[in-house]
Coordinates of C-alpha atoms in Angstrom, one line a residue:
M1 CA -85.3 -24.2 -0.4
G2 CA -84.5 -21.4 2.0
K3 CA -85.3 -21.7 5.7
T4 CA -85.2 -19.7 8.9
F5 CA -83.5 -20.6 12.2
T6 CA -84.5 -19.8 15.8
A7 CA -80.8 -19.5 16.8
I8 CA -77.2 -19.9 15.6
D9 CA -76.5 -23.5 16.4
S10 CA -73.1 -25.2 16.5
E11 CA -73.3 -26.3 12.8
L12 CA -74.1 -22.8 11.6
E13 CA -71.5 -21.2 13.8
S14 CA -68.8 -23.6 12.4
W15 CA -69.9 -22.7 8.8
I16 CA -69.8 -19.0 9.6
A17 CA -66.3 -19.4 11.0
R18 CA -65.1 -21.0 7.8
Q19 CA -66.1 -18.1 5.5
K20 CA -63.4 -15.7 4.5
I21 CA -65.6 -12.8 3.7
F22 CA -68.9 -11.3 4.8
F23 CA -71.0 -8.3 3.8
V24 CA -72.6 -5.7 6.0
A25 CA -75.5 -3.6 4.8
T26 CA -77.3 -0.6 6.5
A27 CA -79.5 2.3 5.5
P28 CA -80.6 5.6 6.9
L29 CA -84.2 6.4 7.9
D30 CA -84.4 8.9 5.1
A31 CA -85.9 7.2 2.0
N32 CA -83.6 9.3 -0.2
G33 CA -80.5 8.4 1.8
P34 CA -77.9 6.0 0.2
I35 CA -77.9 2.3 1.2
N36 CA -74.5 1.2 2.3
C37 CA -73.0 -2.2 1.7
S38 CA -69.4 -3.1 2.8
P39 CA -67.3 -6.3 2.4
K40 CA -65.4 -7.4 5.4
G41 CA -62.6 -9.9 5.9
L42 CA -59.3 -10.4 7.9
D43 CA -61.0 -12.8 10.4
T44 CA -63.1 -10.1 12.0
L45 CA -66.4 -11.8 12.6
R46 CA -67.4 -13.8 15.7
V47 CA -70.5 -15.6 17.0
L48 CA -70.9 -14.5 20.6
G49 CA -74.1 -16.4 21.3
P50 CA -77.2 -18.1 19.8
K51 CA -78.5 -14.7 18.7
Q52 CA -75.5 -12.4 18.9
V53 CA -72.6 -11.8 16.7
A54 CA -69.9 -9.1 16.6
Y55 CA -67.4 -7.8 14.1
L56 CA -64.4 -5.5 14.2
D57 CA -64.7 -2.1 12.6
L58 CA -61.1 -1.6 11.3
P59 CA -59.8 1.8 10.1
G60 CA -60.7 2.4 6.5
S61 CA -61.8 5.0 4.0
G62 CA -65.3 5.6 5.4
I63 CA -67.6 4.9 8.3
E64 CA -71.1 5.2 7.0
T65 CA -72.1 1.9 8.5
V66 CA -71.5 3.2 12.0
A67 CA -73.5 6.4 11.2
H68 CA -76.5 4.4 10.1
I69 CA -76.3 2.1 13.1
R70 CA -76.2 5.1 15.4
E71 CA -79.3 6.5 13.7
N72 CA -81.6 3.5 13.6
G73 CA -79.6 0.3 14.6
R74 CA -80.8 -1.7 11.6
I75 CA -78.2 -4.0 10.0
V76 CA -77.9 -7.2 8.0
L77 CA -74.8 -9.4 7.6
M78 CA -74.6 -11.8 4.6
L79 CA -72.2 -14.6 4.1
C80 CA -71.8 -16.8 0.9
A81 CA -70.1 -20.1 0.4
F82 CA -67.6 -19.6 -2.3
D83 CA -66.4 -23.2 -2.1
G84 CA -68.1 -26.5 -1.0
P85 CA -71.9 -26.8 -1.0
P86 CA -73.6 -23.6 -2.1
R87 CA -75.3 -21.5 0.6
I88 CA -76.1 -18.0 1.6
V89 CA -76.8 -16.9 5.2
R90 CA -78.3 -13.6 6.3
L91 CA -78.3 -12.3 9.9
H92 CA -80.7 -9.4 10.4
G93 CA -80.6 -7.5 13.6
I94 CA -80.0 -4.4 15.7
G95 CA -76.4 -3.2 16.0
T96 CA -74.6 -1.4 18.7
V97 CA -71.2 0.4 18.3
V98 CA -68.8 -0.3 21.2
E99 CA -65.9 2.1 21.1
P100 CA -62.5 1.7 22.9
A101 CA -63.6 3.9 25.8
A102 CA -66.5 1.5 26.7
D103 CA -66.1 -0.9 29.6
R104 CA -67.0 -3.9 27.6
Y105 CA -64.7 -3.1 24.7
A106 CA -61.6 -5.0 26.0
G107 CA -63.7 -8.1 26.7
L108 CA -65.2 -8.1 23.2
L109 CA -61.8 -7.5 21.5
A110 CA -60.4 -10.5 23.3
A111 CA -62.6 -12.8 21.1
F112 CA -60.7 -11.8 18.0
P113 CA -57.1 -12.3 16.7
E114 CA -54.9 -9.3 17.3
Q115 CA -55.2 -6.5 14.8
A116 CA -52.9 -3.5 14.2
A117 CA -55.8 -1.1 15.1
C118 CA -59.5 -1.1 15.6
R119 CA -62.0 1.8 15.7
S120 CA -64.8 -0.1 17.4
V121 CA -66.6 -3.4 17.8
V122 CA -70.0 -3.7 16.3
V123 CA -72.3 -6.0 18.3
V124 CA -75.4 -7.3 16.6
E125 CA -78.4 -8.7 18.4
V126 CA -79.8 -11.0 15.7
G127 CA -83.5 -11.0 15.2
R128 CA -83.8 -13.1 12.1
I129 CA -81.5 -15.9 10.8
S130 CA -82.1 -17.3 7.4
D131 CA -80.4 -19.1 4.5
S132 CA -81.0 -19.6 0.8
C133 CA -79.7 -21.9 -1.9
G134 CA -76.7 -19.8 -3.2
Y135 CA -76.8 -21.7 -6.5
G136 CA -75.9 -18.5 -8.4
V137 CA -72.8 -17.7 -6.4
P138 CA -69.6 -18.6 -8.3
L139 CA -66.8 -20.8 -7.0
Y140 CA -63.7 -18.9 -5.8
E141 CA -60.4 -20.1 -4.3
H142 CA -59.2 -18.2 -1.3
R143 CA -55.5 -17.3 -1.9
G144 CA -55.1 -15.3 1.3
D145 CA -55.8 -12.0 3.0
R146 CA -54.6 -8.8 1.4
P147 CA -51.8 -7.2 3.5
S148 CA -52.8 -3.7 2.3
L149 CA -54.8 -2.6 5.3
P150 CA -52.5 -4.0 8.1
N151 CA -49.5 -2.5 6.2
W152 CA -51.2 0.9 6.0
I153 CA -52.0 0.8 9.7
R154 CA -48.5 -0.2 10.7
S155 CA -47.1 2.7 8.6
K156 CA -48.9 5.2 10.8
S157 CA -47.7 6.4 14.2
A158 CA -50.0 6.2 17.2
D159 CA -50.7 9.9 17.0
E160 CA -51.6 9.7 13.3
L161 CA -54.0 6.8 14.0
A162 CA -55.5 8.7 16.9
E163 CA -56.2 11.7 14.7
Y164 CA -57.6 9.5 12.0
A165 CA -60.0 7.7 14.5
E166 CA -61.0 11.0 16.1
F167 CA -61.8 12.5 12.7
F168 CA -64.2 9.7 11.9
S169 CA -65.8 9.0 15.3
F170 CA -66.6 12.5 16.6
G171 CA -69.0 14.9 15.0
T172 CA -72.1 17.1 15.6
N173 CA -74.3 14.1 16.6
D174 CA -71.9 13.3 19.4
L175 CA -72.0 17.0 20.5
T176 CA -75.8 17.0 20.4
Q177 CA -76.1 13.8 22.4
T178 CA -73.7 15.0 25.0
T179 CA -75.4 18.4 25.3
F180 CA -79.0 17.1 25.6
G181 CA -78.3 13.8 27.2
I182 CA -80.4 11.9 24.6
S183 CA -79.3 9.3 22.1
R184 CA -80.1 9.7 18.4
D185 CA -80.7 6.0 18.3
D186 CA -83.6 6.3 20.7
S187 CA -84.8 9.8 20.1
G188 CA -87.1 8.9 17.1
R189 CA -89.5 7.4 19.6
F190 CA -90.2 10.6 21.5
L191 CA -88.6 13.6 19.7
N192 CA -91.6 14.6 17.6
A193 CA -93.7 14.6 20.8
Y194 CA -91.1 16.9 22.5
I195 CA -91.3 19.3 19.5
D196 CA -95.1 19.2 19.6
K197 CA -95.1 20.1 23.3
G198 CA -92.5 22.9 22.8
I199 CA -89.7 21.2 24.7
F200 CA -87.6 21.5 21.6
E201 CA -88.2 24.1 18.9
R202 CA -86.9 21.8 16.3
D203 CA -84.9 18.5 15.8
P204 CA -81.5 19.3 17.4
F205 CA -79.8 16.6 15.3
V206 CA -80.4 18.4 12.0
T207 CA -80.1 22.1 13.0
L208 CA -77.4 24.4 14.3
D209 CA -77.8 27.0 17.1
D210 CA -77.1 30.2 15.2
S211 CA -76.3 32.1 18.4
R212 CA -73.6 29.7 19.5
A213 CA -72.2 27.9 16.5
P214 CA -70.2 30.9 15.2
R215 CA -68.4 31.3 18.5
A216 CA -67.7 27.6 18.6
L217 CA -66.0 27.9 15.2
E218 CA -64.0 30.8 16.4
L219 CA -62.7 28.9 19.4
L220 CA -61.7 25.9 17.2
R221 CA -59.8 28.2 14.9
E222 CA -57.9 29.7 17.9
V223 CA -56.9 26.2 18.9
S224 CA -55.6 25.2 15.5
A225 CA -54.9 27.3 12.4
D226 CA -55.4 24.2 10.3
F227 CA -58.9 23.6 11.6
Q228 CA -61.3 22.5 8.9
V229 CA -65.0 21.7 8.9
I230 CA -65.9 18.5 7.2
Y231 CA -69.5 17.7 6.5
L232 CA -71.2 14.8 4.7
T233 CA -74.3 15.4 2.7
T234 CA -75.4 11.7 2.8
S235 CA -79.1 12.5 2.9
T236 CA -81.4 15.2 1.5
R237 CA -82.7 15.5 5.1
Y238 CA -79.5 17.4 5.9
D239 CA -79.2 19.7 2.9
A240 CA -80.4 22.7 4.9
L241 CA -77.9 21.8 7.7
A242 CA -75.1 21.6 5.2
D243 CA -76.0 25.0 3.8
K244 CA -75.8 26.5 7.3
V245 CA -72.4 24.9 7.9
V246 CA -71.1 26.5 4.7
E247 CA -72.6 29.8 5.7
L248 CA -70.9 29.8 9.1
A249 CA -67.6 28.2 8.2
G250 CA -67.1 29.8 4.9
P251 CA -64.3 28.4 2.6
T252 CA -63.1 26.0 5.3
A253 CA -66.1 23.8 4.9
T254 CA -65.7 20.9 2.5
D255 CA -67.8 17.9 1.5
P256 CA -65.6 14.8 0.7
H257 CA -68.5 13.2 -1.3
V258 CA -68.8 16.2 -3.6
E259 CA -65.0 16.5 -4.0
A260 CA -64.8 12.8 -4.9
E261 CA -67.5 13.2 -7.5
E262 CA -65.7 16.3 -9.0
A263 CA -62.4 14.5 -9.1
A264 CA -63.8 11.3 -10.8
P265 CA -63.0 11.0 -14.5
A266 CA -65.9 11.7 -16.9

């Protein structure tokens, strides 16, 4: 019989620490947007308090989890017992992405074993703690952590890792938040009222300023001849925005999701 807990007590914290893998799930606000679920390992999860956990966001092939957290904060972590008594634990909460430039980043990072690189620390304020039987979860023997990710990170120079992190962590939402001084995480509570009152003509997070965007692209091309626009059509809400990016950037604009689908075998 499943049950809920008011806090993460010492017994549950010890159980969480023994698990070698956990799963993270997030979703965009758009009902048509894809739900994202990612497995995590490499000893990257810590309990920080009775209702707070954190995990390391290591460099990888995507960062959709962080995009969803920045949009709405919702996140759930799930852990399963693959040996010993069966059990599944879910931690539902609101996540915050703490990047290396943040004052609290170093203190959070100190709670984890040293990693070759880290993009951010995701801190979750847990609102619901529950478990279930886990009778259907198979038994597995942990043979060790894969060395693939640490080896890949160590094969890159500091400059290459910096470029990789910058590619994934800075985009149009960051520019919009910097320009207007509003957070996308919080704007859903007041943005419609701002539009109704004429403070904004439209949602700045899903539109481009036609009068300034072309000049911005020109400046970027002057800085680097290899400049390329990358856009992700992860939700139908942004289809019109993606079309505008293609119109402005021309052949330099690419969508990795579309390219991956085209390259996949039939």
